Structure formats: C-alpha cells, structure tokens
XYZ file of C-alpha atoms in Angstrom:
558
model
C 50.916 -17.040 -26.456
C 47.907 -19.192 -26.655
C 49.022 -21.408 -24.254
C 49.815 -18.358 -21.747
C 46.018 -17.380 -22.204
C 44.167 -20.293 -21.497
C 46.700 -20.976 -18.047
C 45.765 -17.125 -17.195
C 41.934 -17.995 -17.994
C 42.095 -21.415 -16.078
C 44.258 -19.720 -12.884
C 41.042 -16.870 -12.629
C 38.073 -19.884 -12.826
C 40.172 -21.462 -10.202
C 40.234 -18.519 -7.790
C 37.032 -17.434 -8.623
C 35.659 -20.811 -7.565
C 38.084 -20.417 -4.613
C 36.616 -17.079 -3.229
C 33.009 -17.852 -2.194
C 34.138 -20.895 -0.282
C 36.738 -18.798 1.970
C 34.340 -16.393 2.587
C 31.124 -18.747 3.123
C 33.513 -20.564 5.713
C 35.292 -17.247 7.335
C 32.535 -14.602 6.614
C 31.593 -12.533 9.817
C 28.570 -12.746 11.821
C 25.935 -9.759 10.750
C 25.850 -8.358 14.468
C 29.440 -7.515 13.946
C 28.914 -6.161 10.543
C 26.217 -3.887 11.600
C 28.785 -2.794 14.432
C 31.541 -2.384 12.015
C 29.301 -0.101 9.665
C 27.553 1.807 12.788
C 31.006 3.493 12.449
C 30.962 4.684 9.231
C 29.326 8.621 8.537
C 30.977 9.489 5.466
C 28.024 9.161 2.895
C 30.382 8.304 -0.542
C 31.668 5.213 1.981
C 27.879 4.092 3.081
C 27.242 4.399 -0.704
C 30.254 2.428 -2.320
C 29.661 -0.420 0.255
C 25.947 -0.680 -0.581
C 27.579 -1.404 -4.390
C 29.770 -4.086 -2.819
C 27.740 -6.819 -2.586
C 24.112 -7.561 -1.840
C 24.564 -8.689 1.652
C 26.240 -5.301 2.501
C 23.617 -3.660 0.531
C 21.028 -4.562 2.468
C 23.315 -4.266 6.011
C 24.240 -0.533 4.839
C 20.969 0.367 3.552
C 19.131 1.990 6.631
C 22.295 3.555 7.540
C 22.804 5.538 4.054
C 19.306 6.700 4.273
C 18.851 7.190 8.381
C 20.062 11.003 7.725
C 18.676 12.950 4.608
C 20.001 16.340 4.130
C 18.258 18.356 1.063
C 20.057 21.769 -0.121
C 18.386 23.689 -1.971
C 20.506 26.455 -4.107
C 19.257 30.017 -5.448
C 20.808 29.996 -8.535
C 21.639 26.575 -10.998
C 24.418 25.502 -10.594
C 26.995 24.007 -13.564
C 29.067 20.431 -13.446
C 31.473 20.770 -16.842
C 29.729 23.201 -18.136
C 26.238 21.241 -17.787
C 23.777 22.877 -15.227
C 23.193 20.039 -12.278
C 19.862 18.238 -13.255
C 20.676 18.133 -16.965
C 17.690 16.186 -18.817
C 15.519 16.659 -15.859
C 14.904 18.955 -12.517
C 16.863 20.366 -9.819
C 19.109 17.773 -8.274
C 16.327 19.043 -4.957
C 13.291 18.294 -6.351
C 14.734 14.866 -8.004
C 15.998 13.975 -4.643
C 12.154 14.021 -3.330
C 10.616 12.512 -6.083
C 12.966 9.795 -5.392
C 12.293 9.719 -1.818
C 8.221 9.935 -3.179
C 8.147 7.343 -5.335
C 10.766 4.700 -4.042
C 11.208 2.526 -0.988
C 13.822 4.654 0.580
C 11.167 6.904 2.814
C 10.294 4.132 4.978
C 14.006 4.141 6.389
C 14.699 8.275 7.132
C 14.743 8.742 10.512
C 16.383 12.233 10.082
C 14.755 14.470 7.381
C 16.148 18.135 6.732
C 15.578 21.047 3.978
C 17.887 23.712 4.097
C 19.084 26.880 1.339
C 17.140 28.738 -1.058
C 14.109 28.115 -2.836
C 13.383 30.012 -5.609
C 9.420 31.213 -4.576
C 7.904 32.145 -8.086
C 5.030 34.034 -8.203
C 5.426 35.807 -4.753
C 3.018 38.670 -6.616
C -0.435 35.200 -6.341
C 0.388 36.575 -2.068
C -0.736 40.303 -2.465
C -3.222 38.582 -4.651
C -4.894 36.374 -1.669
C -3.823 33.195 -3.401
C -0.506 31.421 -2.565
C 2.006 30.688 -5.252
C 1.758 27.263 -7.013
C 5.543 26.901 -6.534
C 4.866 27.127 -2.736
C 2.204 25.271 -2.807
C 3.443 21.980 -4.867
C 6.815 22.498 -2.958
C 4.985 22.024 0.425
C 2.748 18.369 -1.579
C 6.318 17.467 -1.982
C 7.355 17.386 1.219
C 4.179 16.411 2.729
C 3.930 13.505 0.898
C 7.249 12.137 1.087
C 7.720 12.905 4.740
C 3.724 10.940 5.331
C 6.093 7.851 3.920
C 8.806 8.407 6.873
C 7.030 6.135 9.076
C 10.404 6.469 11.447
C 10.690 10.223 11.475
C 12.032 11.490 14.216
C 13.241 14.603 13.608
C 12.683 17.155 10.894
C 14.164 20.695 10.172
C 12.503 22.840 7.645
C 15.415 25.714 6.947
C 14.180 27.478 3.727
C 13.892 30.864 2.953
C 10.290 30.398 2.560
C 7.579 29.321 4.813
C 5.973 26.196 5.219
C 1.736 25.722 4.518
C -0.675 24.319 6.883
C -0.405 21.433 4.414
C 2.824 20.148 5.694
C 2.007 21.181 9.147
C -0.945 19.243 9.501
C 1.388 16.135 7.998
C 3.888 16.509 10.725
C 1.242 16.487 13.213
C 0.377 13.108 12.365
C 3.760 11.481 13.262
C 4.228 9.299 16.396
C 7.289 8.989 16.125
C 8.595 12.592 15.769
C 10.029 14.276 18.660
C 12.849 16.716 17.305
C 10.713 19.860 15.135
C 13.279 22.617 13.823
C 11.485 25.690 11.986
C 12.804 28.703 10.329
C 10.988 31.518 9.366
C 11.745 33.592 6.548
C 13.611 37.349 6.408
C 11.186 38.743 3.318
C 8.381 40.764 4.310
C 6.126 39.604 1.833
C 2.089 39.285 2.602
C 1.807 35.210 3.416
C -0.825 33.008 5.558
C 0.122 32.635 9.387
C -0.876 29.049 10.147
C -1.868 28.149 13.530
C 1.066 25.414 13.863
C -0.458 22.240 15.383
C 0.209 20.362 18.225
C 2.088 17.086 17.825
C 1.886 14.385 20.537
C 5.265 12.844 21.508
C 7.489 16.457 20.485
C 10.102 16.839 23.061
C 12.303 19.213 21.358
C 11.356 22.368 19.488
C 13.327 25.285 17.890
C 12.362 28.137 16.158
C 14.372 30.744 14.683
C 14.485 34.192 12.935
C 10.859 35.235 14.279
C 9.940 38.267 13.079
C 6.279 39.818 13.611
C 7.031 41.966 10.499
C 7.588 38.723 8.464
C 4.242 36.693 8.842
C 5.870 34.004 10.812
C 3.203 31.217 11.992
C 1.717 30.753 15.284
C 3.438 28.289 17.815
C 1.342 29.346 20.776
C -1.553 25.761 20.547
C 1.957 23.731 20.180
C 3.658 24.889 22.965
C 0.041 24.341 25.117
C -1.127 20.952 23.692
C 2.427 19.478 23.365
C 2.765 17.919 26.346
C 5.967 16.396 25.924
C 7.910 18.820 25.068
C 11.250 19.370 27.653
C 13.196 21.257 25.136
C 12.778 24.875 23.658
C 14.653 27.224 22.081
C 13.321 30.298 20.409
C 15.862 33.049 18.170
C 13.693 36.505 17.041
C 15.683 38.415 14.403
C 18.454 40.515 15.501
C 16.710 43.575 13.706
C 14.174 44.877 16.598
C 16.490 44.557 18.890
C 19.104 46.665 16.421
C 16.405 49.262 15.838
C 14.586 49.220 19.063
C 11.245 48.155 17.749
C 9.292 46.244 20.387
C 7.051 44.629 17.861
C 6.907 41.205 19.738
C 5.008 39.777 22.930
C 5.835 36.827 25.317
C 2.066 36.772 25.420
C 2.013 35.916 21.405
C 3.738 32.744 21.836
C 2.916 31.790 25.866
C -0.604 33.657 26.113
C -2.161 30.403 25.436
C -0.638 28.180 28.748
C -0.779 31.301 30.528
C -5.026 31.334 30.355
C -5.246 27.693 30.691
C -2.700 27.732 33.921
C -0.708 25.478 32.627
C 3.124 25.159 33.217
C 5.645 23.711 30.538
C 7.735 20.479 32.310
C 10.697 22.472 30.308
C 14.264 20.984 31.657
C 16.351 23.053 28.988
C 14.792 26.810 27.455
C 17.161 29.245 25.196
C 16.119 32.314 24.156
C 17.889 34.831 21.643
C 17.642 38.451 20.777
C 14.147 38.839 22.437
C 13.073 43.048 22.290
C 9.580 43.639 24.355
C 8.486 44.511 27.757
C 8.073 42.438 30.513
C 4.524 41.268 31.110
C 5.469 38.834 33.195
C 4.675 35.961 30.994
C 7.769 33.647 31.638
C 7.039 33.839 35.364
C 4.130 31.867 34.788
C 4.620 29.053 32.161
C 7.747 27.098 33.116
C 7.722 24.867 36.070
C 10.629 25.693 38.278
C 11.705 22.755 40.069
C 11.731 20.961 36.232
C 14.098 23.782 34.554
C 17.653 22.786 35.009
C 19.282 24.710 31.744
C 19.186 27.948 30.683
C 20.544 30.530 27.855
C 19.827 33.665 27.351
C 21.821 35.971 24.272
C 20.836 39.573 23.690
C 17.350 39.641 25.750
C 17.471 41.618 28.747
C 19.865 44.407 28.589
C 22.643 44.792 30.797
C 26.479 45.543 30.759
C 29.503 44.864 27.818
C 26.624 43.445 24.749
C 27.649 44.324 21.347
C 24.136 44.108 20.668
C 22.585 46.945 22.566
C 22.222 50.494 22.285
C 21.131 53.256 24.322
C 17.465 53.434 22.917
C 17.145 50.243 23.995
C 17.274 51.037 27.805
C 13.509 51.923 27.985
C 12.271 48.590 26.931
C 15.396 46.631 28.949
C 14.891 48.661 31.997
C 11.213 46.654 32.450
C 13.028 43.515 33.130
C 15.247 45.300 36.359
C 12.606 44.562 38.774
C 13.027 40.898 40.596
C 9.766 39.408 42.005
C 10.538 39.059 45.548
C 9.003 35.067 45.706
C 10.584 33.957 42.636
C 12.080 30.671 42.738
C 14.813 29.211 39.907
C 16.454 25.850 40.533
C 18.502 25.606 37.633
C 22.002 24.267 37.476
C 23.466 25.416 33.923
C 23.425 28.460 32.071
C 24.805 30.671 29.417
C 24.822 34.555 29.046
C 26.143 36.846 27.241
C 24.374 39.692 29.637
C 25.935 40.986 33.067
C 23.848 42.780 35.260
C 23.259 43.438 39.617
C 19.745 41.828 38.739
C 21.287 38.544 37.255
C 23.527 38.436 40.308
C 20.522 38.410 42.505
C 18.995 35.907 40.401
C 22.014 33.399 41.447
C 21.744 34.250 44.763
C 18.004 33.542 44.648
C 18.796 30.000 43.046
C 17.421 26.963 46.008
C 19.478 24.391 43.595
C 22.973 24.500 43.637
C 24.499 25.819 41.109
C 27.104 23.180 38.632
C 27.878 25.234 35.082
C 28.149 28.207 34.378
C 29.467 29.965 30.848
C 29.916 33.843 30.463
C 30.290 34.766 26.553
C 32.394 37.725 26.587
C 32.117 40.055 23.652
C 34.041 39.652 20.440
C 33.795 42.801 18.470
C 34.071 45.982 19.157
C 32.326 48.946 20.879
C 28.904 48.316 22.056
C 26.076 50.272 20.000
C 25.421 53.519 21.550
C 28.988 54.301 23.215
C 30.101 57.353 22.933
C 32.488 58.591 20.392
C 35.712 60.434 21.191
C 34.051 63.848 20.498
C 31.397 63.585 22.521
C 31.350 65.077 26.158
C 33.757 63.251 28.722
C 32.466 61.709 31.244
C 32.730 63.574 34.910
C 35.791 62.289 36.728
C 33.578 61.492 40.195
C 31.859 59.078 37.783
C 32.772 55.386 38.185
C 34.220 53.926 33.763
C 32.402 51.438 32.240
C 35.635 49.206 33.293
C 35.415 50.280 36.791
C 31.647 49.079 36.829
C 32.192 46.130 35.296
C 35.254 45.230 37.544
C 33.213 45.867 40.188
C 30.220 43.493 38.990
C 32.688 40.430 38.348
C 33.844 40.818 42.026
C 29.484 40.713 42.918
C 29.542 37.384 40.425
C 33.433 35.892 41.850
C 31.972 36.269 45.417
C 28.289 34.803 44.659
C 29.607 31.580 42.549
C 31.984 31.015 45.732
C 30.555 31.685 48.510
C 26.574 30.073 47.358
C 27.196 27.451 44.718
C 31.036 26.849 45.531
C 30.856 23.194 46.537
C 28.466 22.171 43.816
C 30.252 24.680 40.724
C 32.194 22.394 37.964
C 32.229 24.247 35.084
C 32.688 28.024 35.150
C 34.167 30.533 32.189
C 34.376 34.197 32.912
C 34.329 37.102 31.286
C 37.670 38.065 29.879
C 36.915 41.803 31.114
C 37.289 40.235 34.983
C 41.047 39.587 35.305
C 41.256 38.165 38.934
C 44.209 38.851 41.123
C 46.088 36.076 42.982
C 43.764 36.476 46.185
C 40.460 36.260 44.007
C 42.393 33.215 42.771
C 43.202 31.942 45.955
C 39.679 32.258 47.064
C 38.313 30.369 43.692
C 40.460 27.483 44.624
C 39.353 27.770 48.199
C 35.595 27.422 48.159
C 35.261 25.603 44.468
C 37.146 22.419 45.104
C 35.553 20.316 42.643
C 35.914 22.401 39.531
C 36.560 20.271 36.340
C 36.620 23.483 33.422
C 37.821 27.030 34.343
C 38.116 29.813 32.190
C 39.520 33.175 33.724
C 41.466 36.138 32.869
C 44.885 37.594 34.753
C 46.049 40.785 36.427
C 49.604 39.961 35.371
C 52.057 38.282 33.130
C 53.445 35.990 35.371
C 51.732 32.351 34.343
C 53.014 30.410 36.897
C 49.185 30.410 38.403
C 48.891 26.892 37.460
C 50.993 25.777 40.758
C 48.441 27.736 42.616
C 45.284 26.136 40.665
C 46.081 22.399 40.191
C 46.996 21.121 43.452
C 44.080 22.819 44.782
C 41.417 21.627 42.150
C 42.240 18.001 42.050
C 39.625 17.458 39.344
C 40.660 20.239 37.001
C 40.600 18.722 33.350
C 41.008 22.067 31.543
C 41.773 25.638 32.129
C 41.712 28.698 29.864
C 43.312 32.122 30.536
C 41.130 34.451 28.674
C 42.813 37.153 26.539
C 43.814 40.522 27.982
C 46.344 43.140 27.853
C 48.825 41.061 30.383
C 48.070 38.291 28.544
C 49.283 39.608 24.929
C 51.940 41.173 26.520
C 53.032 37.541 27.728
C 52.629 35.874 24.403
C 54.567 38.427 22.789
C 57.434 38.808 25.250
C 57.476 35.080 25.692
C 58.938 32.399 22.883
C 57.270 29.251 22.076
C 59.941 27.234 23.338
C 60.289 29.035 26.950
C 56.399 28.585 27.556
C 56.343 25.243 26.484
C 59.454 24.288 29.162
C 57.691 26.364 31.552
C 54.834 24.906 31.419
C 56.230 21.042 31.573
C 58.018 22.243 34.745
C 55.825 23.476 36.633
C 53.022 20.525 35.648
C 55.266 17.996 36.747
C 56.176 19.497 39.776
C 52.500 19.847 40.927
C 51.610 16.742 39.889
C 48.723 17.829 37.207
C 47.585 14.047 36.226
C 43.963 14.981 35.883
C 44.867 18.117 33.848
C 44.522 17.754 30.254
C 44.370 21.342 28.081
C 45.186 24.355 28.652
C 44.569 27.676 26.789
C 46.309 30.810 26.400
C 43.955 33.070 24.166
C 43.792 30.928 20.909
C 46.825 29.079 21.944
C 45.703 25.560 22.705
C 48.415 23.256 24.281
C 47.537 19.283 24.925
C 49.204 17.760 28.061
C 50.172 14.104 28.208
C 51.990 12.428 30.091
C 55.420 12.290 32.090
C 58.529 11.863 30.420
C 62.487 12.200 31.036
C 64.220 15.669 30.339
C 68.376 15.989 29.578
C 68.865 19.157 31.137
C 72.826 20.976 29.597
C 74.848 19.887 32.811
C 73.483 16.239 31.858
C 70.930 15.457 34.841
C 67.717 14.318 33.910
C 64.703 15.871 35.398
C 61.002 14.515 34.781
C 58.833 16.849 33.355
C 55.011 16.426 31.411
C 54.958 16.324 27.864
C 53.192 19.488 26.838
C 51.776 19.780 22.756
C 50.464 23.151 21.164
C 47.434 21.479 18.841
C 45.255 23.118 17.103
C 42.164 24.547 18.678
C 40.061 22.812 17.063
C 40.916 19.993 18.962
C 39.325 21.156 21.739
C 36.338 22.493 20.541
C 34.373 19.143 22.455
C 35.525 20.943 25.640
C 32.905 23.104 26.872
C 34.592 25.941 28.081
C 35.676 26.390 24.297
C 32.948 24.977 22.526
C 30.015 26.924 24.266
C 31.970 30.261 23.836
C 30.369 31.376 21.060
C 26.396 33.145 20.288
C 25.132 29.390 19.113
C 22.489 28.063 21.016
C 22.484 25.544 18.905
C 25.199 23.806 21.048
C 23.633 23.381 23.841
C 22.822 19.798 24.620
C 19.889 18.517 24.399
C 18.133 17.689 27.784
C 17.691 14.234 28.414
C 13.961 12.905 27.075
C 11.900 11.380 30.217
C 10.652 8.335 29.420
C-alpha cells in the first residue's frame, strides 16, 4: 500500500513538472486569446477564467468589468434564509464601494443603475433640504463614475432623481457619448437641476418626463451639446391618458430655438408627447441631416389604443402642414395613421428606404363608442371603411413616390391588400428586401406572385386577420408546410429566408429531394416552423412593437 502511494505521488511530480513545459512550448499567442475571449458575454464564464490562471486574469480582466450593471431592489432580499449583504450593506451599495475604492473603475466603459432605491427621508424635500440618503447615494456614484476614466456610456434608471452633484461629474467626461436618464413617477417636491452640457455626447435618451414630477431641465444640453446626432425623448403615458397638456416643445427646445440654432440630429424618437403645436420642431432639427424618425402616441390620428376623444382638441393643432416644409428622411416608425402623415411622405425630397407601421395590439381605442350608445348614420363612412380607404392613400404614395428606393415596408394589419394592390406592390417596389402585409383571402399561394417579382425579398410576413385565422385553422401543419415547399421551389425563392403567418414563424433552407406516393421524386425547399424568437433580429418583427429603444443607433460622425 505504501509502495502504491509513493508511485501515485512520484507519477503527479512527474506530470506536474510535465505541464508547464507543454504549455510554455504550445501556449497561444495573446492576440488570439484576446480574440477567443472577445467572444465570451456570459459574466460567471469571464469570472471563472479570471480564477484560471494569472495570465488569463489579466487577458479577461477589462472584459469582466467593460459592462457594469447595478440593480438596485425595494425590498431585501434573502439567500438561505440570510438577507443578501449579511455582515455588511446592500449587495448595491457594496458593489460601488468596491468600484470606489479598488482598481476596477479605471476599466468600465459601460456604467448602469437600474431598480429601486429606497429614498428615506422624502419628508427633508417639503422641508427645502434634500434627503441624506439621496444625497450620499448621488457622492457614490459621482465619485466612482469620476474614476471611469473610459466611460462611455451611462444610464441612470432609478426611481429617484439624480443631484446636480452627479450631473456636474458627468459633464466632465471626454469620453462619454451615450447619456440615458429616467425620471421618476412620484410627485414629491425635489430640485430641478439645469442638466449640463457635455462635450463629445452623441446619444441622449430621456424617459418618463413628467412636468408634474420635477423632472430636470435638458434644454442648455440639447443647445451646447454639439455633438449630439441621437435623441430620443418618452413623456409619461398619463397626460396623454387624461388629456392634460401640461408640457411644451418650447421647455425642452426654447433654448436652440432663441439662439437659431439647428440640432445636426440624424435619428429623433419621440413618445407619448400631449401639447399644442407651437411650431417648435419646425425650427431646431436640420432637415437635410435627419434620416430616422419615430413617432408613438404624439399626434393623434386613426386606430391608437392610446387616444381618446378629449384628446382631439390638442391633436387637431398638429393637422395643419406648413406649405415649405422640407423632410428628407429615409426611415421611420409610427404607430399613427393620418391624411396629414400621407402628405408628409409625399412632401419627402429624399427617397424614401424603410418604413414600419405598428398596428395596434389591444383592444378598442379610448373613447369608442359602446354598443349602447347612438349608431352611427348609415350615409356615414365606419371607422374600417376610413381606414381602408387611408391604406389605399399610403399603398399608392409608397409606390408610386418612393417605389424604387422602398426596402423595408410593414403595414398595418387593418390594410389587407387584394391581388391587384399586390400586383402593383411588386410592380413599382422591385427592390424590397422585408414586407409585411395583410390578405383579402385565404388562399396563400401569394408567394408565387411576390418572389419572382422581388428578387431581393429576404422575409415576408402576412399580418393577422380574419382570412388569415380562418386559414390557420382550416389548414393542418403538415398541408402548409408541403404547400409552402412547393410552391418555393417552383419559383425559385433562393434569396427568401422567413416567412410569417401571424405568430407562425417558418425558416426556409435549402433544396432537397421529395418521394412523392406513386414513387417520383420532385425537388422541393426545405421549409422549418422555429420559434419566433428566432427572428426577432429581422426588422419587420423586431421593430413591431412600442420600444423605441430598438431603434438603431445612428452612425457617430467622426
């Protein structure tokens, strides 16, 4: 037994002294270690290879601390029956003292606070005095975010607001150029800061403003910021849902309206904006810059979930179109249909390349009336029949004035287009990539008319509807899945790669040899259901939703 021992003892010296040499003569350069790690996003792997050795310690160290998310939770939270921080603070404020007093800071490029912190002493604000759990909170941050000396972008997504302490911190960085703010919901007394400027900022959201709330003052950022090419600003869903018109374009662009001075903006979002016009956007966006749009729940219009009829008095100031307005943008997203917005296409000197209609997912609008309310007069044109009508206005504007140039485009599922209004899609949009439309009948065989026609098509969606449901329930699995191989085989679909029926996502591949019963073999393409989620990186899927968060980011200048 003895003997056995000291052979198993002597065997692990002799591999031991074995290992270093084979891997000092076969170890990998460091450029293709950094590569191999560059790959890596899952934060227990970054952290388990830092443990592995020191050279992948200090390969894997940036990369572990590139991206710091902080969440911040309402209540305390318990880990086997222990509350998380045990023998010390919140596993939030121990994650910025670490970031405060070690050497980590130096390598976050991406910093981000998010959840709920608990604000004691919210009475110190009726007071005059803020809170010294605000306060210190905001130290925190400022200090460990001075130490971030490659900071590019920062979110602050609390439930309470940040101090001119941390603002004035921010302003300071060089490097930053991404700035995401959230105001908070409470309506409790609180100091609006004048939000400085900050040099090289060249994206900017801001979200849940609400005048109501004491949110801060981004008017001198949007002037002095010179950079910036990116905006995106969300106001609480609550005027618009009560029709209070508390809010001002002037509030936020007053300031580059009196100095006459334009923002070089190439993307701009808006979201649930309530107020009259004042004609304040007219004036502070250069037009030939602007290529990308979005606008949810701003204007009014036709088919919103969001709007109700007391809202018309405030909407009804946008209607009017200045005759010697100029737009040359090439993408947008709506969720509003109006006659104005078609005008506003038609108006468009660019040509137009993208184009995404969000149709509505729940329910009646706000304000419709109720089945025992007064019928509308039978001379009177439906809701449907007006909105028919305005798809035709939209079909016959995208084709006959931005045809040539239109790749992407995803209707409304409220326009289902006949085989003539197909016909004429295909005919003056040859070069569509995406499409997303709805049917005027069951019979989805409209592929043989679409993909010989659009030799670039890559994806197509057929919207739900009536016709549609009635196909999906009428039709098996099996039969729509053969059909579909057929017919994609037949017109020779090789750029065609998904296609959507409702939520039904199928994946198409390539060609491959089918037994038919009398034994011939016919070629057909191989046709998948996946899951949708497969497809949300597809636009016509992915930007289908009240998120203008997914809209990419327009290209820096540099």
């Amino acid at each position: 037994m003895a003997k056995l021992l000291r052979d198993n003892v002597q065997a692990q010296e002799n591999i031991a002294n074995e290992v270093p040499r084979f891997v000092h003569q076969h170890e990998l350069p460091l450029n293709l270690i950094a590569l191999i790690t560059a790959y890596l996003d899952d934060l227990g792997d970054l952290a388990r290879l830092c443990r592995a050795s020191r050279l992948l310690y200090y390969m894997t160290l940036p990369q572990l601390y590139k991206r710091v998310n902080l969440h911040s939770y309402q209540d305390i939270r318990y880990v086997n029956g222990r509350p998380e921080g045990f023998g010390g603070g919140s596993p939030f404020v121990m994650a910025l003292n670490g970031l405060l007093t070690g050497n980590y800071a130096a390598l976050v490029e991406e910093f981000r606070v998010y959840g709920d912190w608990r604000e004691v002493g919210q009475e110190d604000f009726a007071k005059g005095r803020v809170p010294d759990n605000s306060m210190m909170l905001n130290i925190l941050t400022r200090a460990s975010t001075d130490k971030m000396i490659k900071l590019g972008k920062f979110a602050w997504q609390l439930d309470c607001k940040p101090l001119k302490t941390l603002y004035q911190g921010l302003a300071t960085h060089s490097t930053l150029t991404n700035l995401t703010l959230r105001f908070p919901s409470g309506r409790v007394p609180r100091p609006c800061v004048l939000v400085p400027p900050i040099p090289n900022l060249r994206y900017f959201k801001v979200t849940d403003i609400d005048p109501l709330c004491y949110p801060d003052d981004i008017s001198l950022l949007l002037l002095q910021s010179r950079k910036l090419e990116d905006l995106r600003i969300h106001f609480s869903p609550r005027m618009r849902r009560e029709a209070e018109p508390s809010s001002s374009l002037q509030t936020y662009f007053g300031r580059c309206q009196k100095a006459h001075y334009r923002l070089n903006l190439k993307h701009f979002a808006m979201q649930n904006y309530f107020g009259n016009n004042l004609s304040a956007m007219d004036f502070v966006m250069q037009p030939h810059v602007l290529l990308s749009l979005t606008f949810f729940d701003c204007f009014g219009g036709i088919g919103t979930s969001s709007n109700n009829a007391r809202n018309v008095y405030i909407d009804d100031t946008w209607k009017d179109i200045p005759q010697n307005i100029e737009t040359y943008w090439r993408v947008q997203r709506v969720n509003e249909v109006a006659p104005q917005h078609v005008l506003l296409i038609r108006k468009n000197l660019a040509r137009l390349e993208r184009m995404y209609f969000v149709s509505p997912r729940s329910g009646q609008p706000d304000g419709t009336l109720s089945p025992e309310q007064p019928i509308t007069p039978s001379e009177t044109p439906t809701g449907d029949e007006e909105m028919a009508q305005l798809g035709r206005d939209y079909l016959q504007t995208f084709t006959r004035d931005h045809g040539q140039s239109m790749q992407h485009l995803l209707l409304r599922e409220e326009w289902a287009l006949t085989m003539d209004e197909i016909a004429e899609l295909v005919r003056y949009c040859p070069n569509l990539e995406q499409l997303g439309l709805s049917l005027t009948h069951s019979n989805f065989a409209v592929f043989r008319l679409l993909v010989p026609y659009l030799p670039k098509l890559k994806a197509c969606r057929i919207l739900m509807n009536g016709w549609l449901a009635e196909h999906l329930q009428t039709t098996s699995h099996e039969e729509r899945i053969a059909m579909l191989s057929a017919d994609l085989y037949k017109v020779s679909a090789d750029q065609l790669q998904w296609i959507g029926l409702g939520d039904v996502v199928y994946k198409i591949g390539g060609n491959y040899p089918h037994v038919l019963e009398d034994g011939n073999v016919e070629m057909r393409k191989e046709v998948t259901m996946v899951p949708k989620s497969e497809a949300e990186h597809v636009e016509i899927w992915k930007l289908d939703c009240l998120d203008m968060d997914l809209d990419p980011i327009a290209p820096f200048s540099r």
